PDB file of C-alpha atoms in Angstrom:
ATOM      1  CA  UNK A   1     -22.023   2.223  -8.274  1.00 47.00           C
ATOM      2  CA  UNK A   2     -25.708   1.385  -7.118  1.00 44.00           C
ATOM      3  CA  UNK A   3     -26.671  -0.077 -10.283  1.00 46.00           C
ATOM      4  CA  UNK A   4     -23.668  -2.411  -9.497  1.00 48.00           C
ATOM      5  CA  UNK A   5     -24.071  -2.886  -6.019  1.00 43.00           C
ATOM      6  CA  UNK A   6     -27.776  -3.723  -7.102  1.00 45.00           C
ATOM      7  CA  UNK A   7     -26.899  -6.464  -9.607  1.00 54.00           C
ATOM      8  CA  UNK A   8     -24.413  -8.157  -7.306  1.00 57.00           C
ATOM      9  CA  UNK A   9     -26.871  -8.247  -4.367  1.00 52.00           C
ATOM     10  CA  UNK A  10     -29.745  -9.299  -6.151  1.00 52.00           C
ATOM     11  CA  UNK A  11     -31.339  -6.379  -5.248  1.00 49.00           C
ATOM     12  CA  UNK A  12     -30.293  -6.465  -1.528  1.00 51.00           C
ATOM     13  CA  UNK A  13     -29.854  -2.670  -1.577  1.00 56.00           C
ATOM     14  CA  UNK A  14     -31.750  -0.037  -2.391  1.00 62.00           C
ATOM     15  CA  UNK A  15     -31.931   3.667  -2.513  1.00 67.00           C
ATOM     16  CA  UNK A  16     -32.301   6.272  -0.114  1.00 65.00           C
ATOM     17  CA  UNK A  17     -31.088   9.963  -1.773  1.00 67.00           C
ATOM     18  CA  UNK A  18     -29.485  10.703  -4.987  1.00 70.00           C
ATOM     19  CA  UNK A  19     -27.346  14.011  -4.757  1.00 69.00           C
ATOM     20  CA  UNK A  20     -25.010  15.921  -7.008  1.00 70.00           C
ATOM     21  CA  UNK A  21     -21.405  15.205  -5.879  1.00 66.00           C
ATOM     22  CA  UNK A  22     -19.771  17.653  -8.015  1.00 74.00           C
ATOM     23  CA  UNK A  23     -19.694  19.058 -11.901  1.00 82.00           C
ATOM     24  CA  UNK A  24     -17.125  18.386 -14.291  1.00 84.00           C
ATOM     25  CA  UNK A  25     -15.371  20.929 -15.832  1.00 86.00           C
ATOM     26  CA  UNK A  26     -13.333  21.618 -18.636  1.00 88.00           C
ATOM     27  CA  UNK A  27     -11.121  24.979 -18.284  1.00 88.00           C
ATOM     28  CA  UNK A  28      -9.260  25.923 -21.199  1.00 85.00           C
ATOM     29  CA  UNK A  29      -6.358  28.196 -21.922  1.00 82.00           C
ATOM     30  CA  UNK A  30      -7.094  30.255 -24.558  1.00 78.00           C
ATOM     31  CA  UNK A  31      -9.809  29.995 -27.065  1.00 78.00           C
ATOM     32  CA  UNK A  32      -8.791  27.327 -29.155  1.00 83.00           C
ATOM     33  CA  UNK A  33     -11.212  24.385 -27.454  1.00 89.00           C
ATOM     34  CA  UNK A  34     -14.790  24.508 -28.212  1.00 88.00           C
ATOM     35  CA  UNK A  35     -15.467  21.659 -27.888  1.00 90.00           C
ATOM     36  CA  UNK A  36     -13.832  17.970 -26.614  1.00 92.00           C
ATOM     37  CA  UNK A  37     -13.176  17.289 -30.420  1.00 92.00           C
ATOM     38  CA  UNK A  38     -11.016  20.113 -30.172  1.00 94.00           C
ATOM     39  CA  UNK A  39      -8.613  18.191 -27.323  1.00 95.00           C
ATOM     40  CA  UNK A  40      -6.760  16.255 -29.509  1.00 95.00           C
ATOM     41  CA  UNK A  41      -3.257  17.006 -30.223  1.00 96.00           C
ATOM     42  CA  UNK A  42      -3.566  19.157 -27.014  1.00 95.00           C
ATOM     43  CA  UNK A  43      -1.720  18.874 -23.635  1.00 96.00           C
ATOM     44  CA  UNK A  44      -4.643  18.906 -20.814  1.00 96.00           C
ATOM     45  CA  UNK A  45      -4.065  18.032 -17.246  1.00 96.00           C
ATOM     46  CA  UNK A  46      -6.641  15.167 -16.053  1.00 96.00           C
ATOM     47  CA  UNK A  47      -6.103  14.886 -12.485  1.00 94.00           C
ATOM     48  CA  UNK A  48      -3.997  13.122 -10.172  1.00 96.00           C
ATOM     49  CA  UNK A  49      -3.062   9.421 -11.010  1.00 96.00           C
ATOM     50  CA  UNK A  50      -6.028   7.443  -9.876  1.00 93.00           C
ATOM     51  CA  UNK A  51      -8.139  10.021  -8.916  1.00 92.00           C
ATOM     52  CA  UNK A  52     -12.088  10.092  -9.317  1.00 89.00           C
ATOM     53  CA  UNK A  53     -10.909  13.242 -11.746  1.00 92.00           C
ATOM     54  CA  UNK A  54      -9.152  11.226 -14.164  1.00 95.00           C
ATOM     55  CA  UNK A  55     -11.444   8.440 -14.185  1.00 93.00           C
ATOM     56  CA  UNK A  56     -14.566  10.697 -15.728  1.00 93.00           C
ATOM     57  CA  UNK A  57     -12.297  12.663 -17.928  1.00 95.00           C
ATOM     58  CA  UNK A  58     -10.908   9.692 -19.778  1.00 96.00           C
ATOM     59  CA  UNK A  59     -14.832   8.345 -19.476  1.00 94.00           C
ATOM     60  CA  UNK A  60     -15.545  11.719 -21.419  1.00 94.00           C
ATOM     61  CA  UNK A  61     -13.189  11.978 -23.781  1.00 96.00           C
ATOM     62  CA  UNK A  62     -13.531   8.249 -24.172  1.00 95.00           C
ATOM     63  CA  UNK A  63     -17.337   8.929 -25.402  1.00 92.00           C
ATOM     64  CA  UNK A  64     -16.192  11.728 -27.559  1.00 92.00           C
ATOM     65  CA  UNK A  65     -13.782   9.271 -29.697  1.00 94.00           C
ATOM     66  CA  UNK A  66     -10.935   9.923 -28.190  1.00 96.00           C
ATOM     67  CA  UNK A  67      -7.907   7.694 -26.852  1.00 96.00           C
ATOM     68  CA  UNK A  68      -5.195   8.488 -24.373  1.00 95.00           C
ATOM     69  CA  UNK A  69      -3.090   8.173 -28.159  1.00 97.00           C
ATOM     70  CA  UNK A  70      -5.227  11.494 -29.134  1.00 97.00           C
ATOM     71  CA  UNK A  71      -4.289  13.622 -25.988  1.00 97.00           C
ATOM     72  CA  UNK A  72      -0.782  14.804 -23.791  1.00 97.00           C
ATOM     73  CA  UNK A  73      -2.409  13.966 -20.931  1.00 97.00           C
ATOM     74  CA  UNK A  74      -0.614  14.998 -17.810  1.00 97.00           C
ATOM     75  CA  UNK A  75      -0.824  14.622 -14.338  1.00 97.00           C
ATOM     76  CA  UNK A  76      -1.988  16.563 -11.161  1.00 95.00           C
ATOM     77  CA  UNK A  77      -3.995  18.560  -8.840  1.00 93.00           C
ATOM     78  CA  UNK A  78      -6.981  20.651  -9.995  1.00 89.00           C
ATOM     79  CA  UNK A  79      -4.560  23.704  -8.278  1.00 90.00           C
ATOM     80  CA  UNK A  80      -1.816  22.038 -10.657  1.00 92.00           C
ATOM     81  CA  UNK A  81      -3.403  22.715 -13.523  1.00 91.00           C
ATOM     82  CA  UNK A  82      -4.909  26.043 -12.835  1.00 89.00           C
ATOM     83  CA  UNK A  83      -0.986  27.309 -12.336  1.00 91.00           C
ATOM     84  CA  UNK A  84      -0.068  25.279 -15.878  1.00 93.00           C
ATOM     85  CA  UNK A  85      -3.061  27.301 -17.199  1.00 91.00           C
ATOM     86  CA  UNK A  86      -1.393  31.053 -16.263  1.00 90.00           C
ATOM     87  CA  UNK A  87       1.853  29.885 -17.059  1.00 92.00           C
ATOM     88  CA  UNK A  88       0.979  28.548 -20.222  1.00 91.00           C
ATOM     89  CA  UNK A  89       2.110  24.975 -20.470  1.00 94.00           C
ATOM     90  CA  UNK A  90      -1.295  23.388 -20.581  1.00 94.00           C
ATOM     91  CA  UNK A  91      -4.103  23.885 -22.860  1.00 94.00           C
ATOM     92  CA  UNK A  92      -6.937  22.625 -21.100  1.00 94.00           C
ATOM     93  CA  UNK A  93      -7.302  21.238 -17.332  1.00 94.00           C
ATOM     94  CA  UNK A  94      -9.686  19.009 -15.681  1.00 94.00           C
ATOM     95  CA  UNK A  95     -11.678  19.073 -12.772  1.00 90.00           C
ATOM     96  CA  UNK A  96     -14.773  17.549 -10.391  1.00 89.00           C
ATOM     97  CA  UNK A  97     -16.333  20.483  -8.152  1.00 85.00           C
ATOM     98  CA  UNK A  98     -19.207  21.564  -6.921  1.00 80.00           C
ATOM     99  CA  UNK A  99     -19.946  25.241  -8.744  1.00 81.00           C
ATOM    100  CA  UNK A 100     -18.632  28.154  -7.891  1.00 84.00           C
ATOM    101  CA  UNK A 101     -15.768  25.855  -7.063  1.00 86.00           C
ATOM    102  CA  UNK A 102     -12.342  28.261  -5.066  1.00 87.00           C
ATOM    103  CA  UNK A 103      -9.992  27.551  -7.775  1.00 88.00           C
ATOM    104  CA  UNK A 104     -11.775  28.590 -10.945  1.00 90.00           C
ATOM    105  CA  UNK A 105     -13.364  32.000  -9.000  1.00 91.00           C
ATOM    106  CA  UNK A 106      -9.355  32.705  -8.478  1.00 90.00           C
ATOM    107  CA  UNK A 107      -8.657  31.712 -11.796  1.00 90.00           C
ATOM    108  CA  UNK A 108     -11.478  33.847 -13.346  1.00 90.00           C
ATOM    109  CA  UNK A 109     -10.254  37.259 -11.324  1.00 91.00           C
ATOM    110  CA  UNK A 110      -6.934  37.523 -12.877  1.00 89.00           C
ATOM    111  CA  UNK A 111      -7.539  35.575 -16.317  1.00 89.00           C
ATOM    112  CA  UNK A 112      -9.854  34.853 -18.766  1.00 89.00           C
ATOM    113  CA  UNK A 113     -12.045  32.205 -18.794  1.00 89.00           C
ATOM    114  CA  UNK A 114     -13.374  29.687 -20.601  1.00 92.00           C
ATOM    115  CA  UNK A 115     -15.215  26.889 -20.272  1.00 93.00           C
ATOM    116  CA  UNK A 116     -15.687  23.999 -22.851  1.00 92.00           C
ATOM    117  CA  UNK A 117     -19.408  23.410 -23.142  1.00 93.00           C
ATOM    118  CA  UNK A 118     -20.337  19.902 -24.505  1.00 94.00           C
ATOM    119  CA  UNK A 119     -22.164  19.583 -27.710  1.00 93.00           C
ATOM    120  CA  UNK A 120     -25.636  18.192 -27.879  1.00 94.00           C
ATOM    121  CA  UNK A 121     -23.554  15.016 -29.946  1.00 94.00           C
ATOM    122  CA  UNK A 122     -21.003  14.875 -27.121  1.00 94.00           C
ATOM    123  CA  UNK A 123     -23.486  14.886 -23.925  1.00 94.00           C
ATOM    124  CA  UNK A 124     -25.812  12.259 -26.096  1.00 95.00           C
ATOM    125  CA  UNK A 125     -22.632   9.809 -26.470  1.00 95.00           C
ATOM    126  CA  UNK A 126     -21.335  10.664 -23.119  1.00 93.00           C
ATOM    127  CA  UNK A 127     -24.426   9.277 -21.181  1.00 89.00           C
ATOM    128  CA  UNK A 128     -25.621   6.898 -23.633  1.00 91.00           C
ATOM    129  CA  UNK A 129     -21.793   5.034 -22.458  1.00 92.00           C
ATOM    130  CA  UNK A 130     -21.996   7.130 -18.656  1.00 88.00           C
ATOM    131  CA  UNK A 131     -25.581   6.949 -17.605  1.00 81.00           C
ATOM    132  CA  UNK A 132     -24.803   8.093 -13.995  1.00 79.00           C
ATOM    133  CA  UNK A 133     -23.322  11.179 -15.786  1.00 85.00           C
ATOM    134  CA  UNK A 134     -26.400  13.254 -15.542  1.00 83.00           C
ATOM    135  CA  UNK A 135     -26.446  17.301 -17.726  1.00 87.00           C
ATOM    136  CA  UNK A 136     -25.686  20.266 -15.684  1.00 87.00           C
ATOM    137  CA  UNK A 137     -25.952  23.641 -16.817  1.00 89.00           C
ATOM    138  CA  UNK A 138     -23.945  25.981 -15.284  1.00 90.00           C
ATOM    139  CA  UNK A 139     -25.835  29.414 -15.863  1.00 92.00           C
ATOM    140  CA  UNK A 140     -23.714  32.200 -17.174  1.00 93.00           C
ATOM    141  CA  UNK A 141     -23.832  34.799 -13.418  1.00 92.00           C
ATOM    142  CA  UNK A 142     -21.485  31.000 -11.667  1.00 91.00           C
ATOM    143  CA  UNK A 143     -17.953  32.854 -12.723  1.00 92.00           C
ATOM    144  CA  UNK A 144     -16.877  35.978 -13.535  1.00 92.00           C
ATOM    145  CA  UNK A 145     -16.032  36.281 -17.451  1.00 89.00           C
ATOM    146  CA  UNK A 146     -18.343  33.774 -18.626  1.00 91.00           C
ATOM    147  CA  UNK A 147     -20.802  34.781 -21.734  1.00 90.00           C
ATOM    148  CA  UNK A 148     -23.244  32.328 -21.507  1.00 94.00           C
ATOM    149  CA  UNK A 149     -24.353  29.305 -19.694  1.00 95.00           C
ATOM    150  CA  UNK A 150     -22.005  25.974 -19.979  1.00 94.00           C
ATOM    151  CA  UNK A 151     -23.175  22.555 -20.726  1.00 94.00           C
ATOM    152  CA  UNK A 152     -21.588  19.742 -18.333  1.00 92.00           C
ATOM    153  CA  UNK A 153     -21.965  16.672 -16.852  1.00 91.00           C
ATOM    154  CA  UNK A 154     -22.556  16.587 -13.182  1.00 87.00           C
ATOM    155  CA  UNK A 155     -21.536  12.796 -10.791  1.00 82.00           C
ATOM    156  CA  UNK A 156     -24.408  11.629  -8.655  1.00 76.00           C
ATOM    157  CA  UNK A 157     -23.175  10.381  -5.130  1.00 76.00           C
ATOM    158  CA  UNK A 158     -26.345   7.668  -4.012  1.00 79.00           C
ATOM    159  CA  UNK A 159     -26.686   6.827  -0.593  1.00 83.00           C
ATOM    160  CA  UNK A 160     -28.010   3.292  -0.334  1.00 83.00           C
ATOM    161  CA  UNK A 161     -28.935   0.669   2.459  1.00 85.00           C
ATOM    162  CA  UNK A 162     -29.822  -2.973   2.797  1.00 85.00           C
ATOM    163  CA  UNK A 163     -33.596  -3.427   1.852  1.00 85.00           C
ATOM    164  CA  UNK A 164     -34.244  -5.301   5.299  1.00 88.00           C
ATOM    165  CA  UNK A 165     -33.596  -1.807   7.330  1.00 88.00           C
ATOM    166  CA  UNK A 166     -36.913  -1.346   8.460  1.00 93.00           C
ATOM    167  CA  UNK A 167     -39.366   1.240   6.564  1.00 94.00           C
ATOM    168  CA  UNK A 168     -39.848   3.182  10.037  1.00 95.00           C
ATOM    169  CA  UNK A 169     -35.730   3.448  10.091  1.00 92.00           C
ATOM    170  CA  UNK A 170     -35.309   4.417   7.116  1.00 92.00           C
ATOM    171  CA  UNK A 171     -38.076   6.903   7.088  1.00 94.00           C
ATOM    172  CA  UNK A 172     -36.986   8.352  10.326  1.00 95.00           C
ATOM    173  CA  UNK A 173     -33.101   8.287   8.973  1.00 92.00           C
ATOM    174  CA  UNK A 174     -33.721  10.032   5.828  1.00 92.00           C
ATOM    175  CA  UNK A 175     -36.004  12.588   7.343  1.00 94.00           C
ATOM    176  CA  UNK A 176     -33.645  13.698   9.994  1.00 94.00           C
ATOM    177  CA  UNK A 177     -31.103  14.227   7.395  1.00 92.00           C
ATOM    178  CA  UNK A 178     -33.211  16.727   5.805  1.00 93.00           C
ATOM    179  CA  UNK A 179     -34.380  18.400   8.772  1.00 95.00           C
ATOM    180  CA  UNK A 180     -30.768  18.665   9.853  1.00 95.00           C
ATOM    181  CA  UNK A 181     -29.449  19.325   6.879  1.00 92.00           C
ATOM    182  CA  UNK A 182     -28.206  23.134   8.053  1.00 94.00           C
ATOM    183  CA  UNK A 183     -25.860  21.124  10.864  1.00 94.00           C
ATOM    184  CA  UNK A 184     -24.476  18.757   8.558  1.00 91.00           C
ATOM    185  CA  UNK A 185     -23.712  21.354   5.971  1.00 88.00           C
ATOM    186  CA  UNK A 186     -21.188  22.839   8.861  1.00 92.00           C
ATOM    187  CA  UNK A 187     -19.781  19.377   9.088  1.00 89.00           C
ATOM    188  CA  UNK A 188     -19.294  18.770   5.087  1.00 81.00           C
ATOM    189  CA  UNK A 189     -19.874  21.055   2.499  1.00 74.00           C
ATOM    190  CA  UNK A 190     -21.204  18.347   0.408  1.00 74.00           C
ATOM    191  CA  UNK A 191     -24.812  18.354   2.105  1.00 82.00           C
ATOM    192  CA  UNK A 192     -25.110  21.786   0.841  1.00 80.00           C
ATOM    193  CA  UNK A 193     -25.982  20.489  -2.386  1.00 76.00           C
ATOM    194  CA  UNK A 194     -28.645  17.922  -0.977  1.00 83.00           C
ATOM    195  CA  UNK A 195     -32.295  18.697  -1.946  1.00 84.00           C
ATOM    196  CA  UNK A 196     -34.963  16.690  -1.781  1.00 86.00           C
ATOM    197  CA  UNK A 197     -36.514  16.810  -5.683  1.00 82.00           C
ATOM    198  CA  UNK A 198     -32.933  15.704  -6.857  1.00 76.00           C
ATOM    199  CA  UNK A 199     -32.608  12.814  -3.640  1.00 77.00           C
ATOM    200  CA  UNK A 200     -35.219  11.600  -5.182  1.00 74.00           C
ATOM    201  CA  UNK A 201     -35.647  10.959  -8.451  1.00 67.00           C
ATOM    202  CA  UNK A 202     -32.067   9.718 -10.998  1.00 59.00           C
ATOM    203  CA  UNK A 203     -31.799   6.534  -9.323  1.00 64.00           C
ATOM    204  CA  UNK A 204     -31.290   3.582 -11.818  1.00 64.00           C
ATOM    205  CA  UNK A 205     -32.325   1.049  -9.114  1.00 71.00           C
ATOM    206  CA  UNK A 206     -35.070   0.597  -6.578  1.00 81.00           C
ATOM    207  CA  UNK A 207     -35.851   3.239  -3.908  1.00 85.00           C
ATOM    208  CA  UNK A 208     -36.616   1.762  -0.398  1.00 89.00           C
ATOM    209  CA  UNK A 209     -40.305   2.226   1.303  1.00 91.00           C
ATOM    210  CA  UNK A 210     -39.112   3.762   4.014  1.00 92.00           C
ATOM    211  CA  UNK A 211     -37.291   6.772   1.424  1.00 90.00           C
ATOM    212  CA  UNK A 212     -40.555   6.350  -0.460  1.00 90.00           C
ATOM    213  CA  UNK A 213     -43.007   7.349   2.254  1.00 94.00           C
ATOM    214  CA  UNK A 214     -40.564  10.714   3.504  1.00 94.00           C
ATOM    215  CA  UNK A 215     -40.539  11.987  -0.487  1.00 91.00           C
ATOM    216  CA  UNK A 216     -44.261  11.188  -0.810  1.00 93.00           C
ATOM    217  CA  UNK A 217     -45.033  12.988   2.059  1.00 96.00           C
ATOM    218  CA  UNK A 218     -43.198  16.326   1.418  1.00 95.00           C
ATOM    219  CA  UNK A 219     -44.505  16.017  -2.116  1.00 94.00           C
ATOM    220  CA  UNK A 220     -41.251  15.546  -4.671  1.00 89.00           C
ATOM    221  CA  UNK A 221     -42.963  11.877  -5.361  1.00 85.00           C
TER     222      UNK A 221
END
């Protein structure tokens, strides 16, 4: 979205922080799925109609060759699909969370999990099409049950401003939100995931002075 934001401004906004919004994950019933290949023919829950949830998994299984022709793909909640999952009327389920995410630590206490890691082929065609769909690797101690760390894709959420905010403003502005970054956390959960190496560095498009200076001076730049 800043890329395009970017291109439609002319470059009238530019980058202040780059965090990870949440990781995509691919839960699957069984141990039939190893990898997205192994979706088609199968019924797999993508999200709710419209949701950002639905959007990336068709984007992924999109990049991994396959069409809404190739998949039963069904509708709902993240919490949906976990209960289609124990009750066996799904094979796979969808979802975007940050990690350890409520649902799948429930999930993972009374079943067994498994999570579909990509395949080098699938995470190369998947950001080659996705760039803003950056590798996460979710190390094997995130959920109970798991045998080995899980290779996803992770969304980016970038804050951006106009590039005539002042450097001072912006300098001061991104600042405080890492100095208060403990109060915020209380108000969202979200800034718990906000670090400064991350905020800055991923962005496709041009980082404003003012952000500049603050991740120069704590030394991530």
């Amino acid at each position: 979205l800043a890329a395009v934001l970017y291109n439609k401004t002319e470059g009238a906004v530019q980058v202040l922080a780059v965090n990870t919004l949440g990781v995509l994950y691919i839960v699957e019933n069984g141990e039939s799925v190893q990898s997205l290949a192994d979706l088609k023919g199968k019924t797999v829950c993508v999200g709710d109609v419209g949701s950002g949830t639905e959007i990336n998994a068709w984007q992924v299984l999109g990049a991994a060759g396959l069409t809404k022709d190739d998949v039963n793909a069904v509708n709902g909640s993240f919490q949906d699909g976990v209960d289609q999952l124990k009750d066996g009327k799904i094979d796979a389920a969808f979802t975007v969370a940050g990690a350890p995410t409520t649902a799948i630590v429930d999930y993972a206490t009374t079943n067994t999990l498994n999570l579909v890691s990509l395949t080098d082929e699938e995470l190369a065609a998947i950001q080659e099409a996705y760039p803003f769909l950056i590798r996460d690797d979710l190390p094997s101690t995130t959920y109970t049950g798991m045998t080995g760390d899980v290779v996803c894709v992770a969304i980016q959420a970038t804050l951006v401003a106009s590039k005539d905010l002042s450097e001072d403003v912006v300098y001061e502005f991104v600042k405080a939100m890492f100095d208060n970054k403990d109060a915020l956390t209380e108000g969202h959960a979200k800034f718990g995931f906000l670090d400064p190496e991350t905020a800055s560095a991923g962005a496709t498009v041009t980082m404003h002075p003012g952000a500049e200076k603050y991740y120069k001076e704590i030394g991530v730049l």
